[in-house]
XYZ file of N, CA and C in Angstrom:
687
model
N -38.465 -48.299 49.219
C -37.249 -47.708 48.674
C -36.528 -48.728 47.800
N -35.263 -48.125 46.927
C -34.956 -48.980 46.030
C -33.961 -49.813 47.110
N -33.503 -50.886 46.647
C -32.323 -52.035 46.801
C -31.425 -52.272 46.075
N -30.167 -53.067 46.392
C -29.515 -53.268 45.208
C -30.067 -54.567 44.598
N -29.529 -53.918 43.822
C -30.091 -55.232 42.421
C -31.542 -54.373 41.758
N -32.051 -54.057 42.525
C -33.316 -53.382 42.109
C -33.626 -51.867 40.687
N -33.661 -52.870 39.555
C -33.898 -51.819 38.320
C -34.952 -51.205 37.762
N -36.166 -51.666 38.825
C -37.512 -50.800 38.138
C -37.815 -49.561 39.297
N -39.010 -48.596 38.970
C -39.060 -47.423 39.685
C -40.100 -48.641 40.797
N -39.473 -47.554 41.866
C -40.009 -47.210 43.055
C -41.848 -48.182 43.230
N -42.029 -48.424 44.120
C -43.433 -49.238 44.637
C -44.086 -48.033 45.098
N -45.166 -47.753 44.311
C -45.937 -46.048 44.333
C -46.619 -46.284 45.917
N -46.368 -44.976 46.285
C -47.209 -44.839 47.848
C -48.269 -43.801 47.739
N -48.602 -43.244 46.689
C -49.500 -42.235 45.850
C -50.189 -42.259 44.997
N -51.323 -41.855 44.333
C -52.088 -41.961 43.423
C -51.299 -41.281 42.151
N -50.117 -40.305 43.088
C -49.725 -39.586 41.416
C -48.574 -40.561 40.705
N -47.996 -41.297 42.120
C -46.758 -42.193 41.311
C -47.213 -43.304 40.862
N -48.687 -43.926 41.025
C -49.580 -44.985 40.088
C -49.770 -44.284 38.805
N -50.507 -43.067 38.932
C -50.144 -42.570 37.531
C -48.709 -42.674 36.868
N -47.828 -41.997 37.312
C -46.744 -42.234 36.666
C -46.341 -43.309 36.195
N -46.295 -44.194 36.987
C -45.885 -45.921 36.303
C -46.834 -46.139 35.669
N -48.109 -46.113 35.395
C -48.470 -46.652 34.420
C -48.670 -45.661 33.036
N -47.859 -44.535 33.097
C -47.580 -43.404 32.132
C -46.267 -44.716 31.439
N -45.250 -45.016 32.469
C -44.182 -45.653 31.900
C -44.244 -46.762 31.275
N -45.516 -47.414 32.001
C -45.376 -49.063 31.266
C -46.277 -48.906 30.214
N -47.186 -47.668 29.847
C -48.318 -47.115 28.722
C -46.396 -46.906 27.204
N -46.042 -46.331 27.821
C -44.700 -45.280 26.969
C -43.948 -46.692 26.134
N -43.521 -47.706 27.583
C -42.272 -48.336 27.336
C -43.106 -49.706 26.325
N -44.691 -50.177 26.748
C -44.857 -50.752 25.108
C -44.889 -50.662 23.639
N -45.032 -49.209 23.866
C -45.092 -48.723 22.274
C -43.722 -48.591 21.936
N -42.578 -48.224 22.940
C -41.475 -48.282 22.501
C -40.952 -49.792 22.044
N -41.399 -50.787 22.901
C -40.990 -52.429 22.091
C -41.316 -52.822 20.980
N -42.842 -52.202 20.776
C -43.616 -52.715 19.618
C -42.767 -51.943 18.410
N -42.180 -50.889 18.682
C -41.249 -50.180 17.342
C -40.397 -50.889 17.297
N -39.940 -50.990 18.483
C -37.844 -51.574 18.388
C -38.437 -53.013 17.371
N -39.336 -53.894 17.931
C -39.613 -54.944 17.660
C -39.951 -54.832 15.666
N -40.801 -53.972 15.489
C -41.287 -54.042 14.145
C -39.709 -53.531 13.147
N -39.177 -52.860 13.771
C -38.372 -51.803 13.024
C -36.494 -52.764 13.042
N -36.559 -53.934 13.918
C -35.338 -54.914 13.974
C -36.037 -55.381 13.067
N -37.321 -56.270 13.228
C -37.954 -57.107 12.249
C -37.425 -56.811 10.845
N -38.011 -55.463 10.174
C -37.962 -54.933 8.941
C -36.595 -55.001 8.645
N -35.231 -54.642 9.356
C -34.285 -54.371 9.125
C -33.431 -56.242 8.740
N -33.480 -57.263 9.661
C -33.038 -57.855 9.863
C -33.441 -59.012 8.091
N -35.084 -58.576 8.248
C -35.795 -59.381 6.790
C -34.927 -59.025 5.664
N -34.831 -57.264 5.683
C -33.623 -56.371 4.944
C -32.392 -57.330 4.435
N -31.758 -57.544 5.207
C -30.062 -57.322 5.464
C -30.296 -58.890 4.494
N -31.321 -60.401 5.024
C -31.123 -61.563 4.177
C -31.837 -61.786 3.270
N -32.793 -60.472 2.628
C -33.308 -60.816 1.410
C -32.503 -60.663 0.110
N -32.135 -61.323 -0.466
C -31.319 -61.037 -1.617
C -32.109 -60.417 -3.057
N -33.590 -60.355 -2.782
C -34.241 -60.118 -3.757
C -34.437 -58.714 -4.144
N -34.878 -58.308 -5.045
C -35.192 -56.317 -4.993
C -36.531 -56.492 -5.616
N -36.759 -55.154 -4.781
C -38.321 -54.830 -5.938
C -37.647 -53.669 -6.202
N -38.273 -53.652 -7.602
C -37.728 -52.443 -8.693
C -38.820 -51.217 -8.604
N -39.658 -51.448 -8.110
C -40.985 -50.520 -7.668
C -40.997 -49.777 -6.468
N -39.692 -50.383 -5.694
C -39.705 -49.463 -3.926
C -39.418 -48.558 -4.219
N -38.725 -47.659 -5.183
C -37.784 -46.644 -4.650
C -39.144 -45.284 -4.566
N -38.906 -44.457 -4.049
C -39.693 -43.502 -4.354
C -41.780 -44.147 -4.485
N -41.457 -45.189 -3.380
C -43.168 -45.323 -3.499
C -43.889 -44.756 -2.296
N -45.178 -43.626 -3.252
C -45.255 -43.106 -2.143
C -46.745 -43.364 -1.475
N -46.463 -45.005 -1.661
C -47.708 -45.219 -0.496
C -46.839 -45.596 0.930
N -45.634 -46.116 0.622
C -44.825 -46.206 2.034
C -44.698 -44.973 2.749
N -44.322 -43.907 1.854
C -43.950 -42.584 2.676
C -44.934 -42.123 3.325
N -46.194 -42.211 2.750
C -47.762 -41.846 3.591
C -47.689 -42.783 4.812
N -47.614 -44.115 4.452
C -47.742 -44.882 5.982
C -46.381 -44.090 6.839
N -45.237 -44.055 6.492
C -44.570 -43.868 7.496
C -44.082 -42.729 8.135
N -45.459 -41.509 7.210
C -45.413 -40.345 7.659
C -46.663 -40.263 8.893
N -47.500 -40.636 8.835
C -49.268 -41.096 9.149
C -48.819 -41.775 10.716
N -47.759 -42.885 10.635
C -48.179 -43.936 11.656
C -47.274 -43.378 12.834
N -45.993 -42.905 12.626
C -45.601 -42.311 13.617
C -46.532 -41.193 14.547
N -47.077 -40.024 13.626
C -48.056 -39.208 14.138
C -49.368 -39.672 14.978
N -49.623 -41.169 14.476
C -50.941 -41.703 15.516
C -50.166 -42.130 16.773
N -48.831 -43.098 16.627
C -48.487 -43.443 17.919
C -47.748 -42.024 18.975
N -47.244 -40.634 18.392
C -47.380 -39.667 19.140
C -48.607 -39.260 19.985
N -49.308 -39.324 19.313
C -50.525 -38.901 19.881
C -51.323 -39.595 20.894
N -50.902 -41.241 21.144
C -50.792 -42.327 21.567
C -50.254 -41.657 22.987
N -49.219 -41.499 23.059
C -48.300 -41.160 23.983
C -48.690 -39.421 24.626
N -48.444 -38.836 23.398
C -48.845 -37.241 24.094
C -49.940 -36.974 25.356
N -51.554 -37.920 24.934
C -52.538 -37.286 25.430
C -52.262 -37.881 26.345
N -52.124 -39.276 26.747
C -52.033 -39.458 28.719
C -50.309 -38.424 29.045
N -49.338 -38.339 28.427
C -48.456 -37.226 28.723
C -49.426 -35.799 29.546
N -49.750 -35.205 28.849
C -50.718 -34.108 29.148
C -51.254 -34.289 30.067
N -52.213 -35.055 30.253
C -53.360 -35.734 31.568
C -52.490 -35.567 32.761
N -51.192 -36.211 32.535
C -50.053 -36.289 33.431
C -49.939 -35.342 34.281
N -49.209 -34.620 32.800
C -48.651 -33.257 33.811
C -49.727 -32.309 33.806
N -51.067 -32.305 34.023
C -51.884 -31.738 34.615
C -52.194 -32.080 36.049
N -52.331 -33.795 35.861
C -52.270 -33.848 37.460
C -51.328 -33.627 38.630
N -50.465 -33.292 38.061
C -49.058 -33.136 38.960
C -49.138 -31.951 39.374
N -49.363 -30.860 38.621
C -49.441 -29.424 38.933
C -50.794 -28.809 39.350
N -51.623 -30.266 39.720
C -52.971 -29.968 39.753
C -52.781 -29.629 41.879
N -53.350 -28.373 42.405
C -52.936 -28.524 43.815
C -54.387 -28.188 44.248
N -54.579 -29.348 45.093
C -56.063 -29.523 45.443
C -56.507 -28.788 46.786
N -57.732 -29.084 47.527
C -58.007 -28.404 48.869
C -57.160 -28.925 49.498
N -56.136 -29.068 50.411
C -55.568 -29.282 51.393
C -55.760 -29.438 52.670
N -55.562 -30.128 53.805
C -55.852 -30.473 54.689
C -55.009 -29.892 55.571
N -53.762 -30.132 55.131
C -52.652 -29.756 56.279
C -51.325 -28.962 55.331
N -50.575 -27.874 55.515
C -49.472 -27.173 54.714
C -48.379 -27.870 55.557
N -47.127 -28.068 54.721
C -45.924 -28.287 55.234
C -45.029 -27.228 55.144
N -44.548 -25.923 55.347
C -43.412 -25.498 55.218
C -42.164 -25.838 55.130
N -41.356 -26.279 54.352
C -39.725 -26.925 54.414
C -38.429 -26.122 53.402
N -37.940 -25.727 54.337
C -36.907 -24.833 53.539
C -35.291 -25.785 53.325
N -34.431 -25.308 52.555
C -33.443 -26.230 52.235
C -32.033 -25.383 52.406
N -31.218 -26.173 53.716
C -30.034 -25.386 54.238
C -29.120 -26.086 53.545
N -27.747 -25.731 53.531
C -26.139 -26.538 53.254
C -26.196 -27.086 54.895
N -26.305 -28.179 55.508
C -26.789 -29.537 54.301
C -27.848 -30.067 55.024
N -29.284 -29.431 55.338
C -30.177 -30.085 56.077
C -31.543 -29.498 55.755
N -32.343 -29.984 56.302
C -33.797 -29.841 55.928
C -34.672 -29.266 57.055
N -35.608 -27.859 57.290
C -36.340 -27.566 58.097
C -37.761 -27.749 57.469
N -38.412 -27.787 58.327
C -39.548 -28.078 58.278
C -40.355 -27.258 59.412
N -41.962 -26.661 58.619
C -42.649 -26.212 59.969
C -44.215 -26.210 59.549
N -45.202 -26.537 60.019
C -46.208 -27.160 59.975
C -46.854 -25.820 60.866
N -47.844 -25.426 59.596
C -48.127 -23.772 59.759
C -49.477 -24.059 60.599
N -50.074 -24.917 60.221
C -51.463 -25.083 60.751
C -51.029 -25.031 62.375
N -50.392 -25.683 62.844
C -50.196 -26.148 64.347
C -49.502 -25.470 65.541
N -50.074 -24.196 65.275
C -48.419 -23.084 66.657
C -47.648 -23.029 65.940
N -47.542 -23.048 64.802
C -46.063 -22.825 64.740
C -44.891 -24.299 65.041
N -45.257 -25.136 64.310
C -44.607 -26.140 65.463
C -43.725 -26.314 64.223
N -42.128 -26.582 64.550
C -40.915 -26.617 63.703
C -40.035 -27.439 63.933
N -39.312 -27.918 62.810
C -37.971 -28.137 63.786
C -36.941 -28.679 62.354
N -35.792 -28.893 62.492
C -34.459 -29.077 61.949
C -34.581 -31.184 61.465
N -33.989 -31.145 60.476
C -33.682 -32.538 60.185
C -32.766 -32.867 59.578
N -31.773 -33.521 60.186
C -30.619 -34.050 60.173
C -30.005 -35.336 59.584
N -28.875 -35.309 58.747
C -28.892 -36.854 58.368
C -28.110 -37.536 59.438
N -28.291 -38.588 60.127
C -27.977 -39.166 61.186
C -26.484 -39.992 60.843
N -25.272 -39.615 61.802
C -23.836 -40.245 61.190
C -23.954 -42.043 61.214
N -23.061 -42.027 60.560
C -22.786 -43.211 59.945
C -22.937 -44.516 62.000
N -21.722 -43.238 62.606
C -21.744 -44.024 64.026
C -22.691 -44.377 64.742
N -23.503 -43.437 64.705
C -24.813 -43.379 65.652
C -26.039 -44.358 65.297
N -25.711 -45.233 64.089
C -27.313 -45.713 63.258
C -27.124 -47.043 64.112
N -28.794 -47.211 63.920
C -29.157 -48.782 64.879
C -28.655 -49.902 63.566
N -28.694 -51.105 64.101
C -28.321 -52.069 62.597
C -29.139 -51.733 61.781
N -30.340 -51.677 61.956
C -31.430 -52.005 60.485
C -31.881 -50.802 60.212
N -31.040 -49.786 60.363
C -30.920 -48.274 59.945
C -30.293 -48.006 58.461
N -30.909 -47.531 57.496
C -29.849 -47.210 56.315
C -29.683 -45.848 56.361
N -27.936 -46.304 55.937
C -26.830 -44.964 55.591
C -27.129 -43.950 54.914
N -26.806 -42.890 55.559
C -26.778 -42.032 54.503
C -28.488 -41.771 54.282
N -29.578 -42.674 54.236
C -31.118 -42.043 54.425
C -31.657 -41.616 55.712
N -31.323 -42.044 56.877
C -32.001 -41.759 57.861
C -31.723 -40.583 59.063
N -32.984 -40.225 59.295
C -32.578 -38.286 59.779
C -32.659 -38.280 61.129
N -32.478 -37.444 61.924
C -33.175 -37.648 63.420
C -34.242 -37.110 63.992
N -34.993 -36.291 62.786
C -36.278 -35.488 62.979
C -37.266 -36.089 61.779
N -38.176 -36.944 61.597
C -39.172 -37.312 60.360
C -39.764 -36.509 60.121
N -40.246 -36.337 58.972
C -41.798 -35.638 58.719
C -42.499 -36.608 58.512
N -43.639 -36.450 59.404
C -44.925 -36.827 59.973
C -45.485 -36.619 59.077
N -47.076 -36.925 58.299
C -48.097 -36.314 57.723
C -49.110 -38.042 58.136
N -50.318 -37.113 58.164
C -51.097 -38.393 58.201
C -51.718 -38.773 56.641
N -52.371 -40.393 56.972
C -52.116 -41.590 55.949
C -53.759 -40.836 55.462
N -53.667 -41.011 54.211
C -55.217 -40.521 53.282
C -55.020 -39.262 53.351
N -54.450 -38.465 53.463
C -54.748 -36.836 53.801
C -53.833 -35.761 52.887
N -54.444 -34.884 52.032
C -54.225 -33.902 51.371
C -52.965 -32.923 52.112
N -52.351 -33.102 51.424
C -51.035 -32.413 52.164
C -50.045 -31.098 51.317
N -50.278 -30.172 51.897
C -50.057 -29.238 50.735
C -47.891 -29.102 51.269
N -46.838 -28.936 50.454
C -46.023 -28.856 50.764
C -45.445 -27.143 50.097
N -44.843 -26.772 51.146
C -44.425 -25.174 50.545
C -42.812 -25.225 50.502
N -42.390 -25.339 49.454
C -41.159 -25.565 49.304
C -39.821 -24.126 49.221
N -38.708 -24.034 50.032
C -38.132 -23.026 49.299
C -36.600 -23.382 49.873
N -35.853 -22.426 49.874
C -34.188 -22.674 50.020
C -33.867 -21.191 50.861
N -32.666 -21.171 51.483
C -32.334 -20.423 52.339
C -30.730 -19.422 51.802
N -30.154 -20.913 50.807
C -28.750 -20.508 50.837
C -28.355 -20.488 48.924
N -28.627 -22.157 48.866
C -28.352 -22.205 47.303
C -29.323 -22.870 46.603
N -29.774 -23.492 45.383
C -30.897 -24.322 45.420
C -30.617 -25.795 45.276
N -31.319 -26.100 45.842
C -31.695 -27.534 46.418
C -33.324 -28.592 45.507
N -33.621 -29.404 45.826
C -34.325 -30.114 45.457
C -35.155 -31.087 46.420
N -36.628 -30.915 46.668
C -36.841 -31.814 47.794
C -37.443 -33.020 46.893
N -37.621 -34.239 46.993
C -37.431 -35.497 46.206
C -37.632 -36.709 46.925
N -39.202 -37.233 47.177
C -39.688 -38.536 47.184
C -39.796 -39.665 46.419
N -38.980 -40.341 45.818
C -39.567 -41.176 44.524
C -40.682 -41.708 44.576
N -41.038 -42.377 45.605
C -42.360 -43.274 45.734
C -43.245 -42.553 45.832
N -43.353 -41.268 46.302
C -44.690 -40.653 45.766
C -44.601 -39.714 44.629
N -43.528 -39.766 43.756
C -43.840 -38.998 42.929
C -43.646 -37.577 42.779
N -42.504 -36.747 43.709
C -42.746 -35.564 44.060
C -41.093 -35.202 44.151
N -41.273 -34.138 43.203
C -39.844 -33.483 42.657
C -39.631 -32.306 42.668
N -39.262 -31.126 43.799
C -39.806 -29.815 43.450
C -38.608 -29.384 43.562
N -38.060 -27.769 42.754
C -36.649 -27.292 43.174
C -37.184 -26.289 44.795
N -36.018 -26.476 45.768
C -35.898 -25.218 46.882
C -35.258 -24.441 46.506
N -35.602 -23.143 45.356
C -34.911 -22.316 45.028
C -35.006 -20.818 46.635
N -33.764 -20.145 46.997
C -34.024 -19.120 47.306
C -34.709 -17.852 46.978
N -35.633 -17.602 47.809
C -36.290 -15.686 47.092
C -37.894 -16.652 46.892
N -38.457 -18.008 46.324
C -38.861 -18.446 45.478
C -39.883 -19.339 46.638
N -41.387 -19.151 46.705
C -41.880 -21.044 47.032
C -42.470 -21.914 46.014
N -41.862 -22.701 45.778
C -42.628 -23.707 45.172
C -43.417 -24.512 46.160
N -44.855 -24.841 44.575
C -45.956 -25.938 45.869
C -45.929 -27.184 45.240
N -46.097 -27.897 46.036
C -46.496 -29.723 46.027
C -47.818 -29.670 46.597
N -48.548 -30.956 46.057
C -49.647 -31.529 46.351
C -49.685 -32.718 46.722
N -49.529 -33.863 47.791
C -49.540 -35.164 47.564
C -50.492 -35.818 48.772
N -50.754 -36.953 48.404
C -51.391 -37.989 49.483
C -50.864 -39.456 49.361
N -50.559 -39.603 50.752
C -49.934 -40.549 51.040
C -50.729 -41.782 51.185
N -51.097 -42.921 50.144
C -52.043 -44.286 50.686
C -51.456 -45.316 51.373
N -50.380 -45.652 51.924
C -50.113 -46.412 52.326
C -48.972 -46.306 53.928
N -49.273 -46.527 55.040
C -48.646 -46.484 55.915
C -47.138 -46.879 55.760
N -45.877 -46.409 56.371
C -44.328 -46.416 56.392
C -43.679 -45.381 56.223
N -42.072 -45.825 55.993
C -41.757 -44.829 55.752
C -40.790 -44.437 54.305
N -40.557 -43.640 53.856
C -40.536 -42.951 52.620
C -39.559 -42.555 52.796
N -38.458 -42.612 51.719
C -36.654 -41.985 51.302
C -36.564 -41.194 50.297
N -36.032 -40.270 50.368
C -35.814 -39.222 49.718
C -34.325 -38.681 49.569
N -34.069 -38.090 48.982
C -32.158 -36.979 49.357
C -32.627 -35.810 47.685
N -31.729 -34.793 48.643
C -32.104 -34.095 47.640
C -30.885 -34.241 46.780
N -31.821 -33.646 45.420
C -31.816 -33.713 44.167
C -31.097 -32.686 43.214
N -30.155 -31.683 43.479
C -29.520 -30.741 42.783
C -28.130 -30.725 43.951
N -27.435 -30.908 42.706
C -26.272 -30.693 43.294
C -25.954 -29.575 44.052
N -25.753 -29.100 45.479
C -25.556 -28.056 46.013
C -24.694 -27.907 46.997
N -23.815 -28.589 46.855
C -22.441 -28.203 47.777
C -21.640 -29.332 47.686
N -20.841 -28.927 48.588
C -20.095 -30.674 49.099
C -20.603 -31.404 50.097
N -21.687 -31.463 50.549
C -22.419 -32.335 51.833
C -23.762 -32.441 50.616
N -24.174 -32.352 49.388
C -25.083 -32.993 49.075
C -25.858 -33.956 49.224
N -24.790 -35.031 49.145
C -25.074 -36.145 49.537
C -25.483 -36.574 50.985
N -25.246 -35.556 51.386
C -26.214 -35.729 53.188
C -27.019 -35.137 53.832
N -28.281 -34.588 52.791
C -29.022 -34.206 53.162
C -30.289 -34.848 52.850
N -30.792 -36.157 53.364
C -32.126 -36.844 52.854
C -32.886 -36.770 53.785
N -34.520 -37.406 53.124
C -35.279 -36.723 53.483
C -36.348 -38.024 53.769
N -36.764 -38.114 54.981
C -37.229 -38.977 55.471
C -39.144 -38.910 55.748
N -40.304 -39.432 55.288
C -41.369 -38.849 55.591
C -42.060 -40.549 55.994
N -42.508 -40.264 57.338
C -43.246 -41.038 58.079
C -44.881 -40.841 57.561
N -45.961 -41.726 57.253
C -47.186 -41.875 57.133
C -47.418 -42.936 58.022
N -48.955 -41.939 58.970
C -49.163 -42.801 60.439
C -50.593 -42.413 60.112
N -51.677 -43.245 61.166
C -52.666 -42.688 61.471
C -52.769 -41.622 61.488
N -53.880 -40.984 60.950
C -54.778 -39.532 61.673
C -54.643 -39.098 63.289
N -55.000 -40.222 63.900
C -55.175 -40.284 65.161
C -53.823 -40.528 66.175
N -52.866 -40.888 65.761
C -51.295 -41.098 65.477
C -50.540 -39.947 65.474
N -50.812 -39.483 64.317
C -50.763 -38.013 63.765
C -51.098 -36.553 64.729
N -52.236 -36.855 65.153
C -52.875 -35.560 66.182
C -52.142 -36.294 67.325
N -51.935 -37.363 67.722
C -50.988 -37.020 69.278
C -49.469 -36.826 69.333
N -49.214 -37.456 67.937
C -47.760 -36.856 67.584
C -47.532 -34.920 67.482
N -48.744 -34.434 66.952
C -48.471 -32.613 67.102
C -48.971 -32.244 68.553
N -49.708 -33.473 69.585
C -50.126 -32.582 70.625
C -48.973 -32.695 71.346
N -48.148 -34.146 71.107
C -47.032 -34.080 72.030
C -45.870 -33.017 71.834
N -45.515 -32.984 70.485
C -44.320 -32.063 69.627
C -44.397 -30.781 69.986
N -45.591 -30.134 69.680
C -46.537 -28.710 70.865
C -46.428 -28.534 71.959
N -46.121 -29.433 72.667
C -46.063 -29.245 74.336
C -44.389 -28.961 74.257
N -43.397 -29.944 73.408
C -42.257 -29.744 74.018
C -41.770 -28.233 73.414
């Protein structure tokens, strides 16, 4: 999760938010290499005192600087595309999450397993252990196990909402009437911060969203125990 002081995105826990960052650090060189060429040109500008009497209207410049923008779009567009194909790409699945979005909390129910459900809460300010953070931490996690195809079924109950992992990459609206799907896999064991993402009441701000990645084996005694109660 982020920190203060901390100005770059998120440490990816996903294959889709590795894509993404390196969509950004692919984007944000071509953006230097302009700023860089285009101060250059300007700055040479401003202290040359000399003229060429031949610039005005030459139109081998206008070809380059019609031409070169269009290659570095295209630069950018096609991994764009690739992108948002993989994002909306929703693969075989292993396990469905059901999670609907209340004023101001998060349910969740895990269709594969009985029926097994339950409510998640943002935990008060009074109740947190020291090395608990404010305002992120719930009193119910979502569980999913570590390597595993996880299909998420998203929707809303009251107004719409937004469910929202940064580190993996996963941004969906909980509209009412409506499910939206997610696709994600989790590579790396911990745990994951979230809050949702559309303004929807006055407790917005206290509804985040907490997702635990454990063993497989972790995982199946965490639903055999959760099942029993």
């Amino acid at each position: 999760m982020s920190t203060l002081g901390y100005t770059g995105l998120q440490d990816s826990a996903s294959p889709l938010m590795e894509q993404l960052i390196y969509f950004h650090d692919h984007t944000m060189f071509i953006l230097i290499l302009i700023t860089t060429l285009v101060g250059y040109i300007m700055i040479n500008s401003s202290f040359n005192s000399l003229i060429n009497r031949f610039l005005l209207e030459n139109q081998v410049i206008e070809i380059i600087w019609t031409i070169l923008p269009s290659i570095i779009l295209i630069f950018i567009a096609l991994p764009s595309l690739r992108l948002l194909y993989l994002l909306d790409e929703t693969n075989n699945s292993s396990i469905t999450i059901k999670t609907l979005g209340h004023q101001w909390y998060w349910s969740y129910e895990y269709s594969d397993f009985l029926g097994l459900e339950f409510d998640s809460y943002m935990i008060p300010s009074s109740d947190l252990n020291p090395a608990d953070f404010r305002l992120l931490e719930v009193d119910n996690r979502t569980i999913v196990p570590l390597n595993t195809q996880v299909r998420l079924i998203i929707s809303a109950t009251d107004v719409i909402h937004s469910w929202t992992i940064p580190s993996l990459g996963i941004k969906a609206d909980a509209v009412p009437g409506r499910l939206n799907q997610v696709s994600f896999l989790v590579n790396r064991p911990g745990l994951f911060y979230g809050q949702c993402s559309e303004i929807c009441g006055a407790n917005h701000s206290f509804m985040p969203i907490v997702i635990e990645s454990v063993s497989v084996d972790s995982f199946l005694n965490w639903i055999s125990i959760s099942s029993e109660n």
